[in-house]
Short mmCIF file of C-alpha atoms and ligand atoms in Angstrom, two decimals:
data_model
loop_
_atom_site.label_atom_id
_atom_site.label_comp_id
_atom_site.label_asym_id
_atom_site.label_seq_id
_atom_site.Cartn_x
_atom_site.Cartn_y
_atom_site.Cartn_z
CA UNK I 1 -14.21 12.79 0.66
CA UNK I 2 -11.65 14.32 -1.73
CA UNK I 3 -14.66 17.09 -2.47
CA UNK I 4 -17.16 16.71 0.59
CA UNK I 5 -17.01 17.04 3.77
CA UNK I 6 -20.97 17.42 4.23
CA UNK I 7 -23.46 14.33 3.31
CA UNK I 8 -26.96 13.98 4.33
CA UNK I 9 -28.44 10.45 4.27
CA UNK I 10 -32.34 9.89 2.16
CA UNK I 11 -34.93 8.21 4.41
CA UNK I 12 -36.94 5.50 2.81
CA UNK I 13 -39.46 6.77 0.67
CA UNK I 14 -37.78 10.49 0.05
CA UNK I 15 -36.37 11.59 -3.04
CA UNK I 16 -34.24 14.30 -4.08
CA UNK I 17 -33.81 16.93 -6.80
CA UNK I 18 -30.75 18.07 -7.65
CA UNK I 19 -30.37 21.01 -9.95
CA UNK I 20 -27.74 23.89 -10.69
CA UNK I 21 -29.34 25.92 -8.21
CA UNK I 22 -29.03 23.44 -5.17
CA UNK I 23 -31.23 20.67 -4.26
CA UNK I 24 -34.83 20.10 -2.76
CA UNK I 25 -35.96 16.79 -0.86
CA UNK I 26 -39.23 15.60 -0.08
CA UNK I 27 -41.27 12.86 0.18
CA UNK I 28 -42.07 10.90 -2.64
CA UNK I 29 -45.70 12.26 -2.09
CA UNK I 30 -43.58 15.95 -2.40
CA UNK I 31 -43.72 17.05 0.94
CA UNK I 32 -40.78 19.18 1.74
CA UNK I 33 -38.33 17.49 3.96
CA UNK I 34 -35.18 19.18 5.64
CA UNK I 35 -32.46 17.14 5.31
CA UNK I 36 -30.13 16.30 8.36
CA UNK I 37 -27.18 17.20 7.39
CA UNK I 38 -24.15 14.97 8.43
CA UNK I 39 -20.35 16.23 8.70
CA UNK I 40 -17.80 13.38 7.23
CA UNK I 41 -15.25 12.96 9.38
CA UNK I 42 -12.87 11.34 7.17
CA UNK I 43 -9.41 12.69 5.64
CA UNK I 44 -8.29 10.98 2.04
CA UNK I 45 -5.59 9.02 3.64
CA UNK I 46 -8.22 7.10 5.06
CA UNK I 47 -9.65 5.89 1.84
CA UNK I 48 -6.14 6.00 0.05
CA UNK I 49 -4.09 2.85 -0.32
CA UNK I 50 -0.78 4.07 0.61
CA UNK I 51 2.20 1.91 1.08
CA UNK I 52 -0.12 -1.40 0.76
CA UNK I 53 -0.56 -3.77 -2.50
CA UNK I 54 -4.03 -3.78 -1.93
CA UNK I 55 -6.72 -2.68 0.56
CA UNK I 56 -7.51 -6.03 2.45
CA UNK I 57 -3.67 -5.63 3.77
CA UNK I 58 -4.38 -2.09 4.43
CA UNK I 59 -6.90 -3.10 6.77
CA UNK I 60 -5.40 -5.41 8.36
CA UNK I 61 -2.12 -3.37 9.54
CA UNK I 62 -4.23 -0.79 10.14
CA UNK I 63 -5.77 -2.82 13.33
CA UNK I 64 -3.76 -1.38 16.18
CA UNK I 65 -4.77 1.84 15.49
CA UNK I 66 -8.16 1.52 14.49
CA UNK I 67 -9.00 -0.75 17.67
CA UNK I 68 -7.55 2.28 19.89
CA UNK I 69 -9.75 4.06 18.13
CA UNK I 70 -12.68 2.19 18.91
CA UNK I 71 -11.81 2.05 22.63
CA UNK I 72 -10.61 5.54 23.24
CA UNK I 73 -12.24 7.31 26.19
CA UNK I 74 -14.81 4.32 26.61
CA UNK I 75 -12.64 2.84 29.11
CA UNK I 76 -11.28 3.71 32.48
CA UNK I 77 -9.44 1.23 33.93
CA UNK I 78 -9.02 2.95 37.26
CA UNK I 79 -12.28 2.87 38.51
CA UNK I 80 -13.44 -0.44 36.51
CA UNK I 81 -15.75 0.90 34.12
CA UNK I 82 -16.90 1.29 30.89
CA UNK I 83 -18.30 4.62 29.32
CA UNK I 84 -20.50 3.89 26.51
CA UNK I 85 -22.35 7.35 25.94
CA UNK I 86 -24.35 5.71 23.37
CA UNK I 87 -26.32 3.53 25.83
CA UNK I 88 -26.31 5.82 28.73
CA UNK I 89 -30.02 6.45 28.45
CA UNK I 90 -30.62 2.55 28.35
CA UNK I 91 -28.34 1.54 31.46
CA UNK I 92 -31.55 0.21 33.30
CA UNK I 93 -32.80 -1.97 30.95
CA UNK I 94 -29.49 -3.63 29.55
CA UNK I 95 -29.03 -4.54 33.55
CA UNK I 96 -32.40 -5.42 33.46
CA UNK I 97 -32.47 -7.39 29.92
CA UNK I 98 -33.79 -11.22 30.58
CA UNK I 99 -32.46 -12.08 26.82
CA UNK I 100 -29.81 -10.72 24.06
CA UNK I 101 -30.22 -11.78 20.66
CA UNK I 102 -27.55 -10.55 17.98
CA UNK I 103 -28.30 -10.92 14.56
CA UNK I 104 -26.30 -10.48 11.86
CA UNK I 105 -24.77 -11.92 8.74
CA UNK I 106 -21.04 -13.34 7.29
CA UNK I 107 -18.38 -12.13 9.36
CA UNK I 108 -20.82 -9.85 11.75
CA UNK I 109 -22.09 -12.97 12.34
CA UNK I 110 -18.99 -14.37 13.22
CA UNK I 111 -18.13 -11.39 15.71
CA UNK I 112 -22.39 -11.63 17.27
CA UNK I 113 -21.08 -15.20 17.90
CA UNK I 114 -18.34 -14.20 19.82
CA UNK I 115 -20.56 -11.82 21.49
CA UNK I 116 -22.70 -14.07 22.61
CA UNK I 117 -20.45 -16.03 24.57
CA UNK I 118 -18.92 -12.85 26.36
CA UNK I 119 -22.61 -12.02 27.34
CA UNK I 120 -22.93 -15.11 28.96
CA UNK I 121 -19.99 -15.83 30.05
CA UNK I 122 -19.33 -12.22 31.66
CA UNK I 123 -22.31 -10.09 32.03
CA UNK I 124 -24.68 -13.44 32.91
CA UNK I 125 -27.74 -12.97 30.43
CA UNK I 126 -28.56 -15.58 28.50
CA UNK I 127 -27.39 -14.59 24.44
CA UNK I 128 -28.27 -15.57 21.41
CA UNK I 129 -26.25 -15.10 17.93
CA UNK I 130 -27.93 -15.88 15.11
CA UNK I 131 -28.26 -15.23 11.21
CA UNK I 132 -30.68 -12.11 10.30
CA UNK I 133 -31.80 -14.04 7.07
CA UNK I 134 -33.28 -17.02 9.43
CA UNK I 135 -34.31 -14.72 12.50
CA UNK I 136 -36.58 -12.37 10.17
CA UNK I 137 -38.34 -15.39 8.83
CA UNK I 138 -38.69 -17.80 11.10
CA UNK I 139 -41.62 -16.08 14.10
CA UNK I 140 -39.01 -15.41 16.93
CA UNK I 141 -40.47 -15.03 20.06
CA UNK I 142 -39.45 -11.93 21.65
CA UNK I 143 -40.23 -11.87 25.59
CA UNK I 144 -40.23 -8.89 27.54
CA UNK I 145 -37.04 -7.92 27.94
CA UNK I 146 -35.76 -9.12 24.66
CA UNK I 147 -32.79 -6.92 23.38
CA UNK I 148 -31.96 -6.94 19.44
CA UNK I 149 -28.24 -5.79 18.97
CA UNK I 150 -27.84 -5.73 15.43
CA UNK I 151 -24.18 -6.03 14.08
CA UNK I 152 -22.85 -5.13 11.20
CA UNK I 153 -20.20 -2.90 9.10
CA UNK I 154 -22.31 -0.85 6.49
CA UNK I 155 -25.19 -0.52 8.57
CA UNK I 156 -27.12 -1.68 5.75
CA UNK I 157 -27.39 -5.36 4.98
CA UNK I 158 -30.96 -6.06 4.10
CA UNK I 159 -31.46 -9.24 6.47
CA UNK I 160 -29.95 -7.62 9.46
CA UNK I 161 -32.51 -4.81 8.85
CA UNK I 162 -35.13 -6.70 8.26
CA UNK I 163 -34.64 -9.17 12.02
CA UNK I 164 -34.17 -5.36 13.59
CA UNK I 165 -37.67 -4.48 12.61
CA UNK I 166 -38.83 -7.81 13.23
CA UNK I 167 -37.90 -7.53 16.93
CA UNK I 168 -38.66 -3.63 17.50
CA UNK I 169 -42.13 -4.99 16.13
CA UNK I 170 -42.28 -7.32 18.48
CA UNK I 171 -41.26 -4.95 21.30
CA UNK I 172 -37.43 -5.53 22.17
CA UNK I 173 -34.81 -2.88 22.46
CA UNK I 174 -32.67 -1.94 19.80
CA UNK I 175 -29.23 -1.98 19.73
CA UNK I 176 -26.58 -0.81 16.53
CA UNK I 177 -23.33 -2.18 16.63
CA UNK I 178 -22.48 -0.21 13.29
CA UNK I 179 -19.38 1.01 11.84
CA UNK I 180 -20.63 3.41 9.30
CA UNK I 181 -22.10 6.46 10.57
CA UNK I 182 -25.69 7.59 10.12
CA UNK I 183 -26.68 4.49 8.17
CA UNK I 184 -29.85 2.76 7.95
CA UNK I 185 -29.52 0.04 10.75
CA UNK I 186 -28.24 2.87 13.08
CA UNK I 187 -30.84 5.64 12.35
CA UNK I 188 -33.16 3.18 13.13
CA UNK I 189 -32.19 1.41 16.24
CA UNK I 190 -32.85 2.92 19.88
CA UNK I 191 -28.81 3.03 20.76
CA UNK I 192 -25.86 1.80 19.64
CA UNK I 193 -22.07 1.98 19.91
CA UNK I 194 -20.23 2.68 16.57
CA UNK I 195 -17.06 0.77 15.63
CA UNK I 196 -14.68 3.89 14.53
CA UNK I 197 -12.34 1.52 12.49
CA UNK I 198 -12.68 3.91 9.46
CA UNK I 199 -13.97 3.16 6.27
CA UNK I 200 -13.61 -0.38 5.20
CA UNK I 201 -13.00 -0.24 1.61
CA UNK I 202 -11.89 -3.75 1.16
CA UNK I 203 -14.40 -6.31 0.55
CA UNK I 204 -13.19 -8.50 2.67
CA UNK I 205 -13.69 -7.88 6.27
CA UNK I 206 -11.01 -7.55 8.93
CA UNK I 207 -10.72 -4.72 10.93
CA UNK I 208 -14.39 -3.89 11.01
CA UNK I 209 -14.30 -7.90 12.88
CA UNK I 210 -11.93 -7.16 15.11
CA UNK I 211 -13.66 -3.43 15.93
CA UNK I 212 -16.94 -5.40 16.24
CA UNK I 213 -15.71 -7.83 18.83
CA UNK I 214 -14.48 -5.30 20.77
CA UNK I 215 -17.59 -3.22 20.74
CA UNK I 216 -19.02 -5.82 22.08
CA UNK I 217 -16.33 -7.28 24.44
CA UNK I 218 -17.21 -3.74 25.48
CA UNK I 219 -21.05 -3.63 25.78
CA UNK I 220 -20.50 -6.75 27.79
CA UNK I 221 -18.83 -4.86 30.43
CA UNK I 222 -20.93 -2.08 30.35
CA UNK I 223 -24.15 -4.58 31.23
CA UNK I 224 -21.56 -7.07 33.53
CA UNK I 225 -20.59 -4.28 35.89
CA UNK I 226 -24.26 -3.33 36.45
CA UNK I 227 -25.51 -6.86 37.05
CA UNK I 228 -22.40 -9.18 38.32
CA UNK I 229 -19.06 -7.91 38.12
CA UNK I 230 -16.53 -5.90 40.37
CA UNK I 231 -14.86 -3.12 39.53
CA UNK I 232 -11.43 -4.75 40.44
CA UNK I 233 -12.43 -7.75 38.08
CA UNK I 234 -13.85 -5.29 35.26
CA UNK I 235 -10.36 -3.39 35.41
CA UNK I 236 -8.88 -6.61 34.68
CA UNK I 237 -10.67 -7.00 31.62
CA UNK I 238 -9.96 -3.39 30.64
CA UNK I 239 -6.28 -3.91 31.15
CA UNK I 240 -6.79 -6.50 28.97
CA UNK I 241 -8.28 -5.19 25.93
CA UNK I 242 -6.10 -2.09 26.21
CA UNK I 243 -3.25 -4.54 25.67
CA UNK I 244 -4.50 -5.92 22.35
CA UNK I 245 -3.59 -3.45 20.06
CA UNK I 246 0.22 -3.51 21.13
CA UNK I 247 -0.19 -7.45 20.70
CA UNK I 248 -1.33 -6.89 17.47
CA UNK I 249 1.22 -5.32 15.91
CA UNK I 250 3.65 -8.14 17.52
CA UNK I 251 1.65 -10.33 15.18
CA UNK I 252 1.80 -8.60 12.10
CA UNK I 253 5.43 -8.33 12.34
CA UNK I 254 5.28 -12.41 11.56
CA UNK I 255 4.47 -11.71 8.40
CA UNK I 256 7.15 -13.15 6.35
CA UNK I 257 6.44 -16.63 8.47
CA UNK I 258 2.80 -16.62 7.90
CA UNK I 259 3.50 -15.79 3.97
CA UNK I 260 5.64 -18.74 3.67
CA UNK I 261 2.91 -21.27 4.83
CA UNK I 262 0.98 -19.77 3.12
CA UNK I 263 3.20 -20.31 0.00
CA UNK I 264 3.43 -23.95 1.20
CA UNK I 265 -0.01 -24.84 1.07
CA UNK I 266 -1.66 -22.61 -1.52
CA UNK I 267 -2.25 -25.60 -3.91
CA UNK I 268 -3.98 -27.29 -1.68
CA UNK I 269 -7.97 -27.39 -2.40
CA UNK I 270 -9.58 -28.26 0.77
CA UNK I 271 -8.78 -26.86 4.41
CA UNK I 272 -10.08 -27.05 7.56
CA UNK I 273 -10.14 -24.29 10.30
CA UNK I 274 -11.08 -25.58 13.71
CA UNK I 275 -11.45 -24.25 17.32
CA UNK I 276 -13.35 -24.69 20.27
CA UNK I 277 -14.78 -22.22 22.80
CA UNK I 278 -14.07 -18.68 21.91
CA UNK I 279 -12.21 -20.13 19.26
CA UNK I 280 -14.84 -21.47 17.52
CA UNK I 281 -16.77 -18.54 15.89
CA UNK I 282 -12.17 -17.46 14.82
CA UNK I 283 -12.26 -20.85 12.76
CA UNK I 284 -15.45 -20.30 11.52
CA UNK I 285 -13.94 -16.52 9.85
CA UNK I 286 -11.12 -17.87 8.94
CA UNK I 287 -12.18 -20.46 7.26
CA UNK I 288 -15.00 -17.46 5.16
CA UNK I 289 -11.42 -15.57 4.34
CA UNK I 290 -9.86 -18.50 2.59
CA UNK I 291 -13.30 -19.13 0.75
CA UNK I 292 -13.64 -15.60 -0.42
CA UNK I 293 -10.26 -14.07 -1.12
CA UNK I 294 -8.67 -17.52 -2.15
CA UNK I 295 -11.60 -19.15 -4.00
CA UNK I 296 -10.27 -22.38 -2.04
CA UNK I 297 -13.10 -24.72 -0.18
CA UNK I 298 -12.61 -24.04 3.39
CA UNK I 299 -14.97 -25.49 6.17
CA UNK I 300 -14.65 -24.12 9.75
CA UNK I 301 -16.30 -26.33 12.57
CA UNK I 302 -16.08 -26.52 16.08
CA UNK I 303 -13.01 -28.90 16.63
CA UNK I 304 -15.21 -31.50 18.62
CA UNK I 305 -17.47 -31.91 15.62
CA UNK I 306 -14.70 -33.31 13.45
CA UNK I 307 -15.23 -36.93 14.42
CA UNK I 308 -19.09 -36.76 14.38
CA UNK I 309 -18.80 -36.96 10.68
CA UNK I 310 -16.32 -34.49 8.81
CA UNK I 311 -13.56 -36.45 9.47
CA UNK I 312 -14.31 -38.60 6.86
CA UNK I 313 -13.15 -36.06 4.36
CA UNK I 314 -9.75 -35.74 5.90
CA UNK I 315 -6.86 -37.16 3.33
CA UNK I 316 -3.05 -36.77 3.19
CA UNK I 317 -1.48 -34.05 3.78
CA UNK I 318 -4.69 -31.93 4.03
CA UNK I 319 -4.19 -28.82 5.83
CA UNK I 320 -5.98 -27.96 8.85
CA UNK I 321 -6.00 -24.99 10.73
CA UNK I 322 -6.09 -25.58 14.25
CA UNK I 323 -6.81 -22.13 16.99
CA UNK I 324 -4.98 -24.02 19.67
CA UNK I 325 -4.35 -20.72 22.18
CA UNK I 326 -3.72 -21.90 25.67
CA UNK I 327 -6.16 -21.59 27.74
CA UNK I 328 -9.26 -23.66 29.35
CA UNK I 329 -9.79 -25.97 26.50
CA UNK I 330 -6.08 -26.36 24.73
CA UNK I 331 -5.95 -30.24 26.08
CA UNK I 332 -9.02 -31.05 24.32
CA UNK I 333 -7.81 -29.51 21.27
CA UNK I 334 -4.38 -31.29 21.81
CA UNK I 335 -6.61 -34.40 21.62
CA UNK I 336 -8.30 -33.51 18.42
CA UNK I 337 -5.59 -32.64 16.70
CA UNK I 338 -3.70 -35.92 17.41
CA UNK I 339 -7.42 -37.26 15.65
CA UNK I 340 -6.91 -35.53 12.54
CA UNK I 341 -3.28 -36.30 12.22
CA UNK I 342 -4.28 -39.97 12.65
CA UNK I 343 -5.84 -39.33 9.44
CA UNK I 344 -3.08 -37.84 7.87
CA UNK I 345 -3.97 -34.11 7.96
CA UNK I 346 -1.38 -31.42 8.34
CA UNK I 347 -1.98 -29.29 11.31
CA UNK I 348 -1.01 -25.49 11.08
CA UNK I 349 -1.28 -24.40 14.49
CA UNK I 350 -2.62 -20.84 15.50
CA UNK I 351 -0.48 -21.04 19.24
CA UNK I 352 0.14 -19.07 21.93
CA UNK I 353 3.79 -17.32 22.01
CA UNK I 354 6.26 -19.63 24.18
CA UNK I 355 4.59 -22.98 23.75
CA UNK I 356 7.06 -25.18 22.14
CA UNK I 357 5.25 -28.10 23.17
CA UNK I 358 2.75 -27.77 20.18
CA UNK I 359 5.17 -28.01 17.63
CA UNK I 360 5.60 -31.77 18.35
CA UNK I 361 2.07 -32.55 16.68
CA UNK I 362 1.79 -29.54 14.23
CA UNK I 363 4.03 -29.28 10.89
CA UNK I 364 3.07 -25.51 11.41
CA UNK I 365 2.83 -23.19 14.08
CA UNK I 366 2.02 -19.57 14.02
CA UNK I 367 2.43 -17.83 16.98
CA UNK I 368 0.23 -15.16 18.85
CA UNK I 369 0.31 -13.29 22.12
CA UNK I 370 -1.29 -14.89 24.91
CA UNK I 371 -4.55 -13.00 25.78
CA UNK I 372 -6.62 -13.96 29.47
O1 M6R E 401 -21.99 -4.78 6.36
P1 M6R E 401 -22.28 -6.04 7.14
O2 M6R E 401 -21.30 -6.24 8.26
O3 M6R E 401 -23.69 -6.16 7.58
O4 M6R E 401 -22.05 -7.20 6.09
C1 M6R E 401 -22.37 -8.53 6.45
C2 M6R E 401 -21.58 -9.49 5.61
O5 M6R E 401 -21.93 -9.38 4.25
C3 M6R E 401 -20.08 -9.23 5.73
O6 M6R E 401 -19.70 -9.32 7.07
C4 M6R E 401 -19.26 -10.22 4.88
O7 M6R E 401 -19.48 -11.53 5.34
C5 M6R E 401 -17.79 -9.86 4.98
N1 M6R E 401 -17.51 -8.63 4.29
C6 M6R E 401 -16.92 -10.97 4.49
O8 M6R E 401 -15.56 -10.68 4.65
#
């Protein structure tokens, strides 16, 4: 970026020659190709580390703004709907879609799963998340009406390419939920909606997460307003995720807190990160995070799962990280918490802002805004 601002990606099987006098691509085969030309909309600040120690913490201030960004003028909250330019020319077959499978991998994955319990829970079609690497390999069936949404950050991870093609093969619609632009996963699905989190230069994933979720909290709409939803309920919604990034930046501000249990536990080896619901796909992140930017063992599982088995492994003082959020399941995860302290584990308690009731059964609590 510091001395382009023009880029032009190679199709498979092209090549290149670059000499002093300019450049030539073709085919491999040497048949002249003219290359599509992209402009990089980018500044250096983006890609520049700034006032942060590192780029993971960039990114993860950085989420307020970057989820405005992925929201701005998709939304319009007075008349309940969502704009998604992207999939205009598909509107009657997302409201007609019998089937959504999302495939993706690591954290995408993560975010598909979260997807697929918006879809059905909000738009009514039955959804599907599941890992490219297994989905390419394994025969899926794809009936008529089958749509492929394939999620993920670069836009180039070989599995998730390789369970697109499957499925176009196979005759579904393609969907991108891609963050970088003109990549290979979103030349070469039908439509797609891009993130627009900005480049995500640490390794680690954060913001492209949170963008993905809301892509697809998004998409979700879009397909719920044409087959179940009102507009009054749909503005709702909208209200709702126009709300987040303001709520986000009330939970970076606890910093300092969250630093100093993190301090408290770091020497611990083996943690737990456990939700249910929505929740469930959170833990399952969070738990990938401590794994790959902490080298410590984490294992995230859906809370309920804990006494078919794992809770075997639970010793003194262990720490486990409970998403305990009010909402339609929090006495069920009061009840499995009080399990895993009965086995001595120390609960550090992802809660919703004002409930003071949680800290009686959690040595830590962490607070959030309360979200519908
Ligand atoms: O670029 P993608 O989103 O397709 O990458 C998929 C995974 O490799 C990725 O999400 C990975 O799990 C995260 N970077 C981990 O933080």
């Amino acid at each position: 970026v510091a001395h382009t601002t023009q880029a032009f990606p190679l199709d498979d099987y092209n090549v290149v020659k670059i000499t002093r006098a300019g450049f030539r691509s073709s085919t491999v085969d040497n048949v002249a190709v003219t290359p599509k030309v992209m402009q990089l909309e980018m500044d250096l600040e983006q890609i520049e580390l700034g006032r942060f120690d590192h780029f993971m913490q960039k990114e993860i201030y950085e989420q307020p703004a970057s989820l405005r960004n992925t929201m701005r003028g998709r939304l319009q909250r007075q008349d309940g709907k969502v704009v998604l330019g992207g999939l205009a020319n598909f509107a009657k077959e997302l409201t007609k879609a019998k089937r959504v499978t999302l495939a993706a991998q690591g954290t995408a994955l993560h975010a598909a799963m979260i997807g697929e319990y918006m879809l059905e829970d909000l738009a009514k079609v039955p959804a599907v998340a599941e890992y490219a690497s297994e989905f390419r390999y394994r025969n899926p069936i794809i009936e008529d009406g089958t749509v492929i949404v394939a999620v993920s950050q670069s836009g180039e991870t070989a599995d998730t390419l390789a369970a697109l093609s499957e499925a176009k093969d196979r005759g579904a619609l393609s969907l991108g939920v891609i963050n970088v632009v003109g990549s290979t996963i979103a030349r070469e699905t039908d439509a797609g909606v891009y993130l627009r989190v900005g480049p995500e230069i640490g390794v680690a994933s954060t913001k492209a997460f949170t963008g993905q979720v809301a892509v697809l909290a998004m998409i979700t709409l879009f397909m719920a307003r044409r087959r179940y939803m009102s507009p009054d309920q749909c503005s709702r919604f909208i209200e709702e995720l126009e709300a987040i990034p303001e709520k986000i930046e009330r939970v970076v501000q606890h910093d300092a807190a969250i630093r100093k249990v993190a301090e408290r536990y770091c020497e611990r080896e083996n943690w737990l990160f456990l939700g249910r619901g929505y929740n469930y796909p959170t833990a399952l992140e969070g738990a990938l995070k401590l794994k790959e930017i902490s080298y410590i063992h984490a294992e995230g599982m859906p809370a309920a799962e804990m006494k078919h088995g794992p809770i075997a492994l639970i010793s003194d003082g262990m720490p486990a990280v409970f998403i305990a959020n009010k909402g339609r399941q929090y006495d069920k995860v009061l009840n499995n918490i009080a399990e895993v302290r009965a086995r001595g584990g120390h609960i550090i308690a992802v809660a919703t802002e004002g409930d003071h009731e949680i800290k009686k059964v959690a040595e830590e609590v962490l607070y959030v805004p309360d979200i519908v």
